[in-house]
Coordinates of N, CA and C and ligand atoms in Angstrom, one line a residue:
X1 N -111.6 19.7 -184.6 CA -112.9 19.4 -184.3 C -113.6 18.7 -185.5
X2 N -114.0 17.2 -185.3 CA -114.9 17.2 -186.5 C -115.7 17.3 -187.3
X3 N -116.1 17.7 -188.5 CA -116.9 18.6 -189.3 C -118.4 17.2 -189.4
X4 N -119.1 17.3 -188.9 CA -120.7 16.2 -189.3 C -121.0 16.4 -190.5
X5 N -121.6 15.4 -190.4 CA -123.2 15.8 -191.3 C -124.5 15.4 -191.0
X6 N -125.4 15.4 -190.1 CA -126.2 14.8 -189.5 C -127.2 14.6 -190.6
X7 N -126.9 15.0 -191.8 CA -127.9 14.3 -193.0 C -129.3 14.6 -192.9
X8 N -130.0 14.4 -194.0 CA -131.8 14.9 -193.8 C -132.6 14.4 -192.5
X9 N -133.3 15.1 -192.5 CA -134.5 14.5 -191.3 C -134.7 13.1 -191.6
X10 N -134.8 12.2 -190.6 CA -134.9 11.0 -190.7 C -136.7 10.8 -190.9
X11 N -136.8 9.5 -191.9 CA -137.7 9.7 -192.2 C -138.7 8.3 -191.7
X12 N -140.1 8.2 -191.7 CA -140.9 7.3 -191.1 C -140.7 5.9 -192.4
X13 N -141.7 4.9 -192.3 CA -141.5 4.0 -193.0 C -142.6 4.5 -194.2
X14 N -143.1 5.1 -194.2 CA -144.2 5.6 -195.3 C -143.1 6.9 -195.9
X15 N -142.0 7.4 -195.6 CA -141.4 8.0 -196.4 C -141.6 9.8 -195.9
X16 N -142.8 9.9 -194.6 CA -143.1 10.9 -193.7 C -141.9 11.4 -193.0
X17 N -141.5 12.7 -193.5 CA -140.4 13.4 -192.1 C -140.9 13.1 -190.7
X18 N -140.0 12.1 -190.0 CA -140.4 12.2 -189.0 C -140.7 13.4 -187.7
X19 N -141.3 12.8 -186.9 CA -141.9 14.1 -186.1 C -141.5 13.8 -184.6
X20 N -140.6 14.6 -184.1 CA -140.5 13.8 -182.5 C -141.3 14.5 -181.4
X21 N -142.1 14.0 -180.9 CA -143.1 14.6 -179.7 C -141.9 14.9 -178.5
X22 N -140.5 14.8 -178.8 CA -139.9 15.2 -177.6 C -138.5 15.5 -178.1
X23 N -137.7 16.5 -177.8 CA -136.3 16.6 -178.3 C -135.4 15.1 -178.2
X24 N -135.8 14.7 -176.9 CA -134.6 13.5 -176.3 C -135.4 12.5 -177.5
X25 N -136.0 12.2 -177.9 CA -136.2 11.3 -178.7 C -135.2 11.2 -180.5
X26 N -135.1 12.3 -179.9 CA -134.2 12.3 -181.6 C -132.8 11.7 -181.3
X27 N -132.7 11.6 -180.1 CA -131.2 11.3 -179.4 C -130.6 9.8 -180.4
X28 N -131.8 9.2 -180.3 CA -131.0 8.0 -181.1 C -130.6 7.8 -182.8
X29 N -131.7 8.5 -183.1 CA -131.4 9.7 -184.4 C -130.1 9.8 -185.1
X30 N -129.8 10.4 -183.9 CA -128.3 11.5 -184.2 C -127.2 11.2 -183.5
X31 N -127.7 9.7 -182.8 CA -126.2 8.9 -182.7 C -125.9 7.2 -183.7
X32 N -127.4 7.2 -184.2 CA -126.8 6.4 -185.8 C -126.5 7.0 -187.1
X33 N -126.9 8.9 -187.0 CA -126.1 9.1 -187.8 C -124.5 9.7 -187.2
X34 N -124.3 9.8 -186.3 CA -123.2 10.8 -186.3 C -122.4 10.3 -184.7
X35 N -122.7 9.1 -184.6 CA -121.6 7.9 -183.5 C -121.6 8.4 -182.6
X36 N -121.5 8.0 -181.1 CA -121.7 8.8 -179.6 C -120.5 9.6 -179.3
X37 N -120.3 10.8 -179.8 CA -119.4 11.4 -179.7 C -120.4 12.9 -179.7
X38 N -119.2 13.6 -178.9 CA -119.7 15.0 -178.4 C -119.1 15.8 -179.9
X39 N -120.4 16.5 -180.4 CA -120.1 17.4 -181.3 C -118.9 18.6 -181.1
X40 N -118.5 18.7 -179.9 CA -118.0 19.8 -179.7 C -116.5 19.4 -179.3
X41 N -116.3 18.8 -178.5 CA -114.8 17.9 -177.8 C -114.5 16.9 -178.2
X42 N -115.7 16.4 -179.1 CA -115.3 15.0 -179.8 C -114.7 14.0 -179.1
X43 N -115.5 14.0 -177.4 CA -115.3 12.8 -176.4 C -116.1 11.6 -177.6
X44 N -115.6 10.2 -177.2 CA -116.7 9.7 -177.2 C -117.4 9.0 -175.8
X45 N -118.5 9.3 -175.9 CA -119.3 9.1 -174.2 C -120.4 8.1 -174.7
X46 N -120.3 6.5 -175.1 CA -121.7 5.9 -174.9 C -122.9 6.2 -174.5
X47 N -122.7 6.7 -172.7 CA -123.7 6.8 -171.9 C -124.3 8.3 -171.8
X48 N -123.4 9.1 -172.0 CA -124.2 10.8 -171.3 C -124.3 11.4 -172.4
X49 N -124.3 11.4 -173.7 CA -124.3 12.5 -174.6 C -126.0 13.1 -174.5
X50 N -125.9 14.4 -174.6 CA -127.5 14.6 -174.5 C -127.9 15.1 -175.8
X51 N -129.0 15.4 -176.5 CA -129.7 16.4 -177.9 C -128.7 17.8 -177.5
X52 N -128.5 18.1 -178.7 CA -128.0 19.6 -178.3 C -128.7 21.1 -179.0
X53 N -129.3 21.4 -178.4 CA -129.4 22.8 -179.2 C -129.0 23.9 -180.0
X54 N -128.3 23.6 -181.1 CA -127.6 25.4 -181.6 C -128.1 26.3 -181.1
X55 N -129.2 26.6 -181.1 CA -130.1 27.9 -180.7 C -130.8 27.2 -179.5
X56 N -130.3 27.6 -178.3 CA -131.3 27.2 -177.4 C -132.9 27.2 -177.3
X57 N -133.2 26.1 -177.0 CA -134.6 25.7 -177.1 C -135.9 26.8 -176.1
X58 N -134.8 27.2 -174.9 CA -135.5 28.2 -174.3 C -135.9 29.5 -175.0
X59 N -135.1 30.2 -175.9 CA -135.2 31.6 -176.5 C -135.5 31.1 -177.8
X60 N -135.7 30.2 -178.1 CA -136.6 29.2 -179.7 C -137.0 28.7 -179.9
X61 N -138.2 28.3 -179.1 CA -139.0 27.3 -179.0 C -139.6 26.6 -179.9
X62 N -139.9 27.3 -181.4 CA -140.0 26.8 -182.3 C -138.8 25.8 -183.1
X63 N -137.6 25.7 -182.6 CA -136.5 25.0 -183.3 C -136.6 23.9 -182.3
X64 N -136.9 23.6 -180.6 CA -137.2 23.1 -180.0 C -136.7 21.3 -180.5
X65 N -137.8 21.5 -181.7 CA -137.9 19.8 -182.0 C -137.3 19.7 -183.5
X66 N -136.3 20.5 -183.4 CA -135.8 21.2 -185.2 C -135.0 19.9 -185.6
X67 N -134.7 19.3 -186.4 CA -133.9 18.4 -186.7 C -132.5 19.2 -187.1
X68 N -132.7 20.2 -187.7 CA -131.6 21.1 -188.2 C -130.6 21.4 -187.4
X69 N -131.6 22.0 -186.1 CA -131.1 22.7 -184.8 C -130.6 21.9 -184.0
X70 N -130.0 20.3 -184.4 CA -129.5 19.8 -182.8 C -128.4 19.1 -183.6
X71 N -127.2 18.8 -182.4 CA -126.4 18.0 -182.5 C -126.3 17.1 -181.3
X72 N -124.8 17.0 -180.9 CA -125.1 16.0 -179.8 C -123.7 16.2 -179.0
X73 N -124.2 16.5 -177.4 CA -123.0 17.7 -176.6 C -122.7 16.6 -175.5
X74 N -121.8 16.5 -174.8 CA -121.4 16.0 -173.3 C -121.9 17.3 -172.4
X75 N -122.2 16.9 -171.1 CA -123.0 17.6 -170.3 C -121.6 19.0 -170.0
X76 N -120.3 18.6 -170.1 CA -119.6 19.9 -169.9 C -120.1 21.0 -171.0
X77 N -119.8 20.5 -172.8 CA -120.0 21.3 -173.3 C -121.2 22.1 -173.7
X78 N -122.4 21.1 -173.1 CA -123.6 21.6 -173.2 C -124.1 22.6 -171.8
X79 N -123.4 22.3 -171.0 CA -123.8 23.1 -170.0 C -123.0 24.8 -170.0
X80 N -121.9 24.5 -170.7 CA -121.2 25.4 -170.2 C -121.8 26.5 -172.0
X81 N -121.9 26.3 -172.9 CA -122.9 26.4 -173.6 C -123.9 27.4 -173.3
X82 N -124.8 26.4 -172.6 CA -125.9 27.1 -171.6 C -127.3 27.6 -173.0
X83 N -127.5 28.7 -172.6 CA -129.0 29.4 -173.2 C -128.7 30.8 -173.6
X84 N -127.8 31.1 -174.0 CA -127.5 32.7 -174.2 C -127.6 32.1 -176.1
X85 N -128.5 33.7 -176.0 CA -128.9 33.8 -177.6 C -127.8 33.8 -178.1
X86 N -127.5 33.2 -179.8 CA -126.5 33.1 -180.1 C -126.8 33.6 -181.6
X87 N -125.5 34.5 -182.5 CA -125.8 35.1 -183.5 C -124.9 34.1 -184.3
X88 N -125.7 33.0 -184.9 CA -125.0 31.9 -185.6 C -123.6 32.5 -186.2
X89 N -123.5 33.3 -187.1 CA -123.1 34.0 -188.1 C -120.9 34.2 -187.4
X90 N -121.1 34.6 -186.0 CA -120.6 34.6 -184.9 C -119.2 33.7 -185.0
X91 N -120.2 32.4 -185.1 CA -118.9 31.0 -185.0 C -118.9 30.3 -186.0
X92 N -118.0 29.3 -185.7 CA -117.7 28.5 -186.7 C -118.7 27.1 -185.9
X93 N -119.0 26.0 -187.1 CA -120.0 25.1 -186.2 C -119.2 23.7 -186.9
X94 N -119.4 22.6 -186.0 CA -119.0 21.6 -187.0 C -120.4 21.0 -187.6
X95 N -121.5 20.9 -188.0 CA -122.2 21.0 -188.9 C -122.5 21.5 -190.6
X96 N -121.5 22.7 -190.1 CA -121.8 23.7 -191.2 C -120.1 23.6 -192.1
X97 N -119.4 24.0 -191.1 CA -117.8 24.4 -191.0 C -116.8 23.5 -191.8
X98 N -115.9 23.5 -192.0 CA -114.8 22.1 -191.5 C -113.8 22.4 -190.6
X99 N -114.7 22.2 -189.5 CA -113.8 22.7 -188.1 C -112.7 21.4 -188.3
X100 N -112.2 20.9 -188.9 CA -111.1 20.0 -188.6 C -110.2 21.6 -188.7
X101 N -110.5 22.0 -190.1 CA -109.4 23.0 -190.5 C -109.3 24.2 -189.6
X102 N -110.1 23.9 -188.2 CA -109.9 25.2 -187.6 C -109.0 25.5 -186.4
X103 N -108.8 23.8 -185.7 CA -108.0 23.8 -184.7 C -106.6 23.1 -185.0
X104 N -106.3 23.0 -184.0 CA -104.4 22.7 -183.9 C -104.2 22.1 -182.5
X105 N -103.8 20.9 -182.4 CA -104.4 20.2 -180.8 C -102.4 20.1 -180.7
X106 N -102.3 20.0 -179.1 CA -100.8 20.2 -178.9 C -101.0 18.5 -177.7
X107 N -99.7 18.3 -177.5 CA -99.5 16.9 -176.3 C -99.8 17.5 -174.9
X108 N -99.8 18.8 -174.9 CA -99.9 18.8 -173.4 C -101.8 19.0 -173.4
X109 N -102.2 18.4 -174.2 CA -104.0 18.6 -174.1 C -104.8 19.8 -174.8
X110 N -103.8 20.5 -174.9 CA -104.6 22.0 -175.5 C -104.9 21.8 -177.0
X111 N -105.9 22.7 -176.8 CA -106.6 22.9 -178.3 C -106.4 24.5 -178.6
X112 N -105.9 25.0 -180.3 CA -105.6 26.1 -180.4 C -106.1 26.5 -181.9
X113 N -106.8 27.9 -181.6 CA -107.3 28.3 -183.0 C -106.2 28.1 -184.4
X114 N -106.4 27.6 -185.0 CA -105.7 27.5 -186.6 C -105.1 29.1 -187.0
X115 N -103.7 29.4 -187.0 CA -103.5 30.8 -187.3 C -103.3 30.9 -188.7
X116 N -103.4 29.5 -189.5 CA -103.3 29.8 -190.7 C -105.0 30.7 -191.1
X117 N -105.2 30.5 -190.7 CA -106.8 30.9 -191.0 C -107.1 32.5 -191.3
X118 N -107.4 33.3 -191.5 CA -108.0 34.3 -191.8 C -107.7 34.8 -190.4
X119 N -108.0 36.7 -190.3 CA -108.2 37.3 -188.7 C -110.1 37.1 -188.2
X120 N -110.5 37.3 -189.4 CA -112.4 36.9 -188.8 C -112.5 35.7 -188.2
X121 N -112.0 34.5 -189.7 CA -112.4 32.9 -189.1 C -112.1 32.9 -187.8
X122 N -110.5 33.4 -187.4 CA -109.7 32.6 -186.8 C -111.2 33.1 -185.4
X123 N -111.3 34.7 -185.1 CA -112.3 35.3 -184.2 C -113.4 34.2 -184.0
X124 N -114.2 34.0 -185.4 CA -115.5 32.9 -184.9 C -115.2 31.6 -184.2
X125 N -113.8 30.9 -184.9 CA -113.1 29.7 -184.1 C -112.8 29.8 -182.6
X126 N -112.5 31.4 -182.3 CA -112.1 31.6 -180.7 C -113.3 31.5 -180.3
X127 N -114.5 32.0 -180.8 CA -115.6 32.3 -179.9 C -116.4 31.0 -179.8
X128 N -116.1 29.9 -180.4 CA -116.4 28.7 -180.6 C -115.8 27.9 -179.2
X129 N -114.3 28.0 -179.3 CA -113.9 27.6 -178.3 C -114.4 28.2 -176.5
X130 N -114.9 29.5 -176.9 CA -115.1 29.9 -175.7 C -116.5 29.9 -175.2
X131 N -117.3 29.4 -175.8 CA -118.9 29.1 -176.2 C -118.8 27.9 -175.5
X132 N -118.2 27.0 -175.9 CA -118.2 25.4 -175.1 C -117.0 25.2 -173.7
X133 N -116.0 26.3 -173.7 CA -115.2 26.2 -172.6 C -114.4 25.0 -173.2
X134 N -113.5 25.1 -174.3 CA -112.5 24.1 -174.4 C -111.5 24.2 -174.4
X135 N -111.2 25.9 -173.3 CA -109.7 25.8 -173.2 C -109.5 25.8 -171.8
X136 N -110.2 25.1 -170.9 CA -110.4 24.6 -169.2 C -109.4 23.5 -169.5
X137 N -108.1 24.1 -169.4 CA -107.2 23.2 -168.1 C -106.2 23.3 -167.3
X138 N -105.1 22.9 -166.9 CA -105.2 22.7 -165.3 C -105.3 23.6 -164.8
X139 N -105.4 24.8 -165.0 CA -105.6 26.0 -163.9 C -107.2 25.8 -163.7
X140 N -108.1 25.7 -164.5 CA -109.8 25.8 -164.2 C -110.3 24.9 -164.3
X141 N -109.6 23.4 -164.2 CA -110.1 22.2 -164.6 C -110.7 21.6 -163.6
X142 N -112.0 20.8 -163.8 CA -113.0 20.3 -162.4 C -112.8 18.8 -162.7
X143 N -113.1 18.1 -161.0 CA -112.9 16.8 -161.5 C -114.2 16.7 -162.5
X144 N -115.4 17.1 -162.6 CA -116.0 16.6 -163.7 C -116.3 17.1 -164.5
X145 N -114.9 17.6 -165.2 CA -114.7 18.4 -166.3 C -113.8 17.4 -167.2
X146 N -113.8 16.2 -167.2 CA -112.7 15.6 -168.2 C -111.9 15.6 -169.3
X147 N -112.8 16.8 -169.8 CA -112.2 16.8 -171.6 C -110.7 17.3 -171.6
X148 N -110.2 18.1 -170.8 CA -108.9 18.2 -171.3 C -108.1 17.1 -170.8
X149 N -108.3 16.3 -169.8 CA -107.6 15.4 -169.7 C -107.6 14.4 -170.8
X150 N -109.0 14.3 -170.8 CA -109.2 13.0 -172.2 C -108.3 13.4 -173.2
X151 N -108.7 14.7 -173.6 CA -107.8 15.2 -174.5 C -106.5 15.1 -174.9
X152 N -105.3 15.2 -173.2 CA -104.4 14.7 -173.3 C -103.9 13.6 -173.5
X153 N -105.0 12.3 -172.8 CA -104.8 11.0 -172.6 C -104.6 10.5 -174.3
X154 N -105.5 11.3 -174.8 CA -105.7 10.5 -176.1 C -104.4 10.7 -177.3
X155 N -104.0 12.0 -176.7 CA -102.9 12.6 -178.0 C -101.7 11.9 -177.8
X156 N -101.5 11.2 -176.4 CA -100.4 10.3 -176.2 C -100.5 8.8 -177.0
X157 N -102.0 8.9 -176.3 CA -102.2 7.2 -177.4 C -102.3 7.1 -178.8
X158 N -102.3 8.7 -179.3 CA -102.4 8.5 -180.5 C -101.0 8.2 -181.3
X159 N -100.1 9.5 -180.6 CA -98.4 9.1 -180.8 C -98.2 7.9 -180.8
X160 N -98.4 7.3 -180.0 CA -98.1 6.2 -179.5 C -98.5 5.0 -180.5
X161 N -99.7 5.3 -181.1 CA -100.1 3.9 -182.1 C -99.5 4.8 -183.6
X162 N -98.4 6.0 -183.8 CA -98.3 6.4 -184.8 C -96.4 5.7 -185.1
X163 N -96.0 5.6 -183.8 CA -94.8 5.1 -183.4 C -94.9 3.4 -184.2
X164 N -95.7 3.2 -183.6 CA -96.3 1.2 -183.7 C -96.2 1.4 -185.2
X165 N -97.3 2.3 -186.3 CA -97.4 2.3 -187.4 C -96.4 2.3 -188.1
X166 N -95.3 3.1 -187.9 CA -94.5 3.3 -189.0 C -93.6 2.2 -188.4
X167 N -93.9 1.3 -187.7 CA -92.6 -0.1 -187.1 C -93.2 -1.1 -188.0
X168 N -94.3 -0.6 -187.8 CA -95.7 -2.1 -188.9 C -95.0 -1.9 -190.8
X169 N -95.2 -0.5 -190.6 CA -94.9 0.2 -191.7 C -93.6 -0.7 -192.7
X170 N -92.4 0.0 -191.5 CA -91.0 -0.2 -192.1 C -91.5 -2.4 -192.5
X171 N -92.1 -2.6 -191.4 CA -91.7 -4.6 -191.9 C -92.5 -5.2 -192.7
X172 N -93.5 -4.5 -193.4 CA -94.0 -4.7 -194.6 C -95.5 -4.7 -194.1
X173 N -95.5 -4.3 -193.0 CA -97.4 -4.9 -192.6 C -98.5 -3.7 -192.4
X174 N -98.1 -2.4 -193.3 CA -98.7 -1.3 -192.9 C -100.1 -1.4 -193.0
X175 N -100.7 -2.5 -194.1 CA -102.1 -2.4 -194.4 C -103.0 -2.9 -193.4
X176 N -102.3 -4.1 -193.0 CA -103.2 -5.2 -191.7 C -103.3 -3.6 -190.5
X177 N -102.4 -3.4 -190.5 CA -102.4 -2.2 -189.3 C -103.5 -0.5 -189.6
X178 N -103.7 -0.9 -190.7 CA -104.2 0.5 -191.4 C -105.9 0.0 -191.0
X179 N -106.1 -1.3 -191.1 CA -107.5 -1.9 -190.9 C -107.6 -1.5 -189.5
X180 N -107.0 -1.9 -189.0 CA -106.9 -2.2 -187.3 C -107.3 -0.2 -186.7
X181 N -106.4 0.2 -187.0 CA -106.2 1.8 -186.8 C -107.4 2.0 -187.0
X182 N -108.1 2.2 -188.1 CA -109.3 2.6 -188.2 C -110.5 2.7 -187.2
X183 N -110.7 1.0 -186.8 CA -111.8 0.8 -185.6 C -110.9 1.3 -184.4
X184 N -109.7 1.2 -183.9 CA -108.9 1.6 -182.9 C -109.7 2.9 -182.5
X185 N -108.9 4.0 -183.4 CA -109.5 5.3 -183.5 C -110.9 5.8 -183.4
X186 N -111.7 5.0 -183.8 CA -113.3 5.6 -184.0 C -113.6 5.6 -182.2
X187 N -112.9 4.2 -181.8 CA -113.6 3.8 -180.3 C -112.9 4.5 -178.9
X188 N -112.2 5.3 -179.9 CA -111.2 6.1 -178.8 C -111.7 7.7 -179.3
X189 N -112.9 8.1 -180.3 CA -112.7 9.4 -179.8 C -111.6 10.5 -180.8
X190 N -112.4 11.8 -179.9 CA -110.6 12.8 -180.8 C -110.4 12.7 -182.0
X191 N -111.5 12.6 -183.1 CA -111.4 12.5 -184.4 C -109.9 13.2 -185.3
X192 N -110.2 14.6 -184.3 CA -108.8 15.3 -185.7 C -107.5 15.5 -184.7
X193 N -107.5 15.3 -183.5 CA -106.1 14.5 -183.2 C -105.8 13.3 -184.5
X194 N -106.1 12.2 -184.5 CA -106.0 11.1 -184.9 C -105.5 12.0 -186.6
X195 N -106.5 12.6 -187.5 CA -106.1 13.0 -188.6 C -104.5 14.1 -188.4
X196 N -104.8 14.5 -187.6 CA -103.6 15.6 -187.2 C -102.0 14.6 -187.3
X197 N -102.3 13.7 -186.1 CA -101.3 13.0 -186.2 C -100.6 12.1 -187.4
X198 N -101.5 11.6 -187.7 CA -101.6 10.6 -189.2 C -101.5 11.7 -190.2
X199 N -101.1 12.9 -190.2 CA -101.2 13.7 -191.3 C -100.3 13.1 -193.1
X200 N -99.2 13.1 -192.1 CA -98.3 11.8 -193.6 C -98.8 10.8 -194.2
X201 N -99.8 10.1 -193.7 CA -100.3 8.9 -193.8 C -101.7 8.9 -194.4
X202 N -102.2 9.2 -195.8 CA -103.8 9.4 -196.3 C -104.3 7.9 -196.5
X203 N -103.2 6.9 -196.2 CA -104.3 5.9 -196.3 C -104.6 5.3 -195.2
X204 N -104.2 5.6 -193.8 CA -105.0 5.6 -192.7 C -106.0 6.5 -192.3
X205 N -105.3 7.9 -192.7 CA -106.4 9.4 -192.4 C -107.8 8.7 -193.1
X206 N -107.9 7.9 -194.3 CA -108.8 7.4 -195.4 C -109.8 7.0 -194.5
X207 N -109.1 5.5 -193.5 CA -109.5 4.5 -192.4 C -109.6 5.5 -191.7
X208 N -109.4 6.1 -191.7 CA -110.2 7.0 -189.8 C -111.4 8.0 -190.2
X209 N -111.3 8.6 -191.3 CA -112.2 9.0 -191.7 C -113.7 8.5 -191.7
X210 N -113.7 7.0 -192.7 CA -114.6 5.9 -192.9 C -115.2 5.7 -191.4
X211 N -114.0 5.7 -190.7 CA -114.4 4.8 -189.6 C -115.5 5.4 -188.6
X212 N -115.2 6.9 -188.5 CA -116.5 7.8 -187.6 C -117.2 8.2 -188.3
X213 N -118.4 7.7 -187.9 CA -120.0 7.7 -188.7 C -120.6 9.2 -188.6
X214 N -120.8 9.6 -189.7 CA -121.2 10.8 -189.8 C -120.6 12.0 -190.0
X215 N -119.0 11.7 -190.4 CA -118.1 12.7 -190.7 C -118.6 13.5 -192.1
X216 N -118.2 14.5 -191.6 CA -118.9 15.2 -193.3 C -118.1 14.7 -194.5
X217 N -118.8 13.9 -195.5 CA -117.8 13.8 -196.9 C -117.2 14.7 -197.5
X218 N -118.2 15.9 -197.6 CA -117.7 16.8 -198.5 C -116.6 17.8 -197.8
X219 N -116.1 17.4 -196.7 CA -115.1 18.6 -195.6 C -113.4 17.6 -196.4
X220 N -113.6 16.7 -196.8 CA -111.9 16.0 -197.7 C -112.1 15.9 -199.0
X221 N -111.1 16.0 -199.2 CA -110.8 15.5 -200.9 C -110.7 14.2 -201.1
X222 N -110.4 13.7 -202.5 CA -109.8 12.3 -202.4 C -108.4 11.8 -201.6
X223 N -107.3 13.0 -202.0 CA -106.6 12.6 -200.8 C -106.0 12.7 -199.6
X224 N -107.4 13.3 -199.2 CA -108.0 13.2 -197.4 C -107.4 14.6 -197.2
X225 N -107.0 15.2 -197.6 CA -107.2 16.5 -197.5 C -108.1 17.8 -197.3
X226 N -108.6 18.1 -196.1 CA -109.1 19.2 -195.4 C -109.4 20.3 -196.3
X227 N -110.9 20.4 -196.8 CA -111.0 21.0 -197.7 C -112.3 22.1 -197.3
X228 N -112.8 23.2 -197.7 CA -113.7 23.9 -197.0 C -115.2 23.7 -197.5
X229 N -115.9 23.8 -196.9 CA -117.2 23.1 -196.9 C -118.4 24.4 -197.4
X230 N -117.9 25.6 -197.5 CA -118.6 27.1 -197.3 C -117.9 27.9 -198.2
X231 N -117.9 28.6 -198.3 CA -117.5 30.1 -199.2 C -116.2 30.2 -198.1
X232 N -116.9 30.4 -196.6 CA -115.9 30.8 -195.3 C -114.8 29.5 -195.3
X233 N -115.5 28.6 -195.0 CA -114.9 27.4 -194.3 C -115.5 26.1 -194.4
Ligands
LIG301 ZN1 -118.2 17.9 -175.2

C-alpha cells in the first residue's frame, strides 16, 4: 500500500489556510496532491474517488472539514469502511505509516500482511486490511467490488512489463524503457506491486516512485529502499 503525504493544508492566494465550506470540496485538493488513486487499494479511479474520513465525520463532526482527517477512498473501500469509531492507534495508515513495508501482494490478486514485521504491527496491518475489506476474493467477491480483480489484472501486467524490461535491459536500452515505465506505472495504479516487482531494479523503483504524485519522500532512502516513517513504521 502506498505511504502519502497529503502535505500542509493548502493554502489561499493571500497565504490564508484555506477553509472548505464543504468536505467534497477539498476533493480536488487531495487529488493534485496525492493523484486519483484510492488511498487504501491504490485503484486508480479518475471518476469515483470520494474525500475520505479517518475518523468518520458522523462520530466527529469537528474533523468533518479537517484537512488532516481526509484521504481519498473508492466507494468499495469507503463504504465498506463505513462509520464505526475508530481507535487510530489500532492500525497502520498510509498517511502516517510506510504501508509499502506492510504488505506482500501475490499473482493470484491477494494481498498479505508482511510477516517480516513485528506480532503488534503485523495485528494493526491485519486490522487495516479488514477495516477496508481487502481480502474479498473470489469466494466474497461482487461484481462491483473490482479491486481484487484489478488487483490481479495489474500484477500480471506488471510481470509482464518486468519480462519486456530486462529484454530492453539485456540490448542496451534499459534507460529509454526506465522513462517509459515510469508514466506506464503511475496510469495503471497498484503503486507497491509495481515497487514489489521492480524490487532488483532502484533505478526504475526511482521512476515509479517520482512518478505517483504524492508518495511520501521520507517512506525511501536514496536507494529506494523502504524505510520507516515512525518510531513503529
Ligand atoms: Zn479502494
Amino acid at each position: 500500500m502506498r505511504p502519502v503525504d497529503r502535505g500542509e493544508s493548502p493554502k489561499e492566494e493571500d497565504g490564508s489556510a484555506r477553509i472548505y465550506t464543504s468536505y467534497g470540496k477539498a476533493r480536488r485538493d487531495l487529488i493534485d496532491r496525492m493523484g486519483q488513486y484510492c488511498s487504501y487499494c491504490n485503484q486508480k479511479l479518475p471518476a469515483s474517488l470520494a474525500v475520505e474520513h479517518v475518523q468518520p465525520k458522523s462520530l466527529f463532526p469537528a474533523l468533518e472539514l479537517e484537512w488532516e482527517n481526509f484521504l481519498l477512498a473508492c466507494t468499495n473501500c469507503n463504504s465498506t469502511k463505513g462509520n464505526k469509531p475508530l481507535n487510530l492507534n489500532d492500525y497502520l495508515w498510509p498517511d502516517v505509516h510506510n504501508t509499502d513495508l506492510a504488505f506482500v501482494y501475490t499473482q493470484d490478486g491477494k494481498v498479505h500482511v508482511n510477516t517480516n514485521l513485528n506480532s503488534q504491527l503485523q495485528q494493526k496491518a491485519q486490522n487495516l486490511l479488514d477495516l477496508v475489506g481487502l481480502e474479498k476474493y473470489e469466494d466474497n467477491y461482487t461484481a462491483s467490488d473490482r479491486r481484487w480483480k484489478n488487483r490481479k489484472n495489474t500484477f500480471s501486467k506488471v510481470a509482464e512489463s518486468l519480462k519486456l524490461f530486462e529484454s530492453a535491459l539485456s540490448k542496451g536500452a534499459g534507460e529509454e524503457f526506465t522513462n517509459v515505465l515510469g508514466n506506464y506505472a503511475s496510469e495503471n495504479g497498484f503503486f507497491s506491486i509495481w515497487l514489489q516487482i521492480f524490487t532488483n531494479y532502484p533505478q526504475v523503483r526511482k521512476k515509479i516512485i517520482q512518478s505517483f504524485v504524492g508518495t511520501a519522500a521520507n517512506a525511501f532512502d536514496i536507494n529506494t529502499n523502504a524505510i520507516s516513517r515512525t518510531d513503529e513504521l
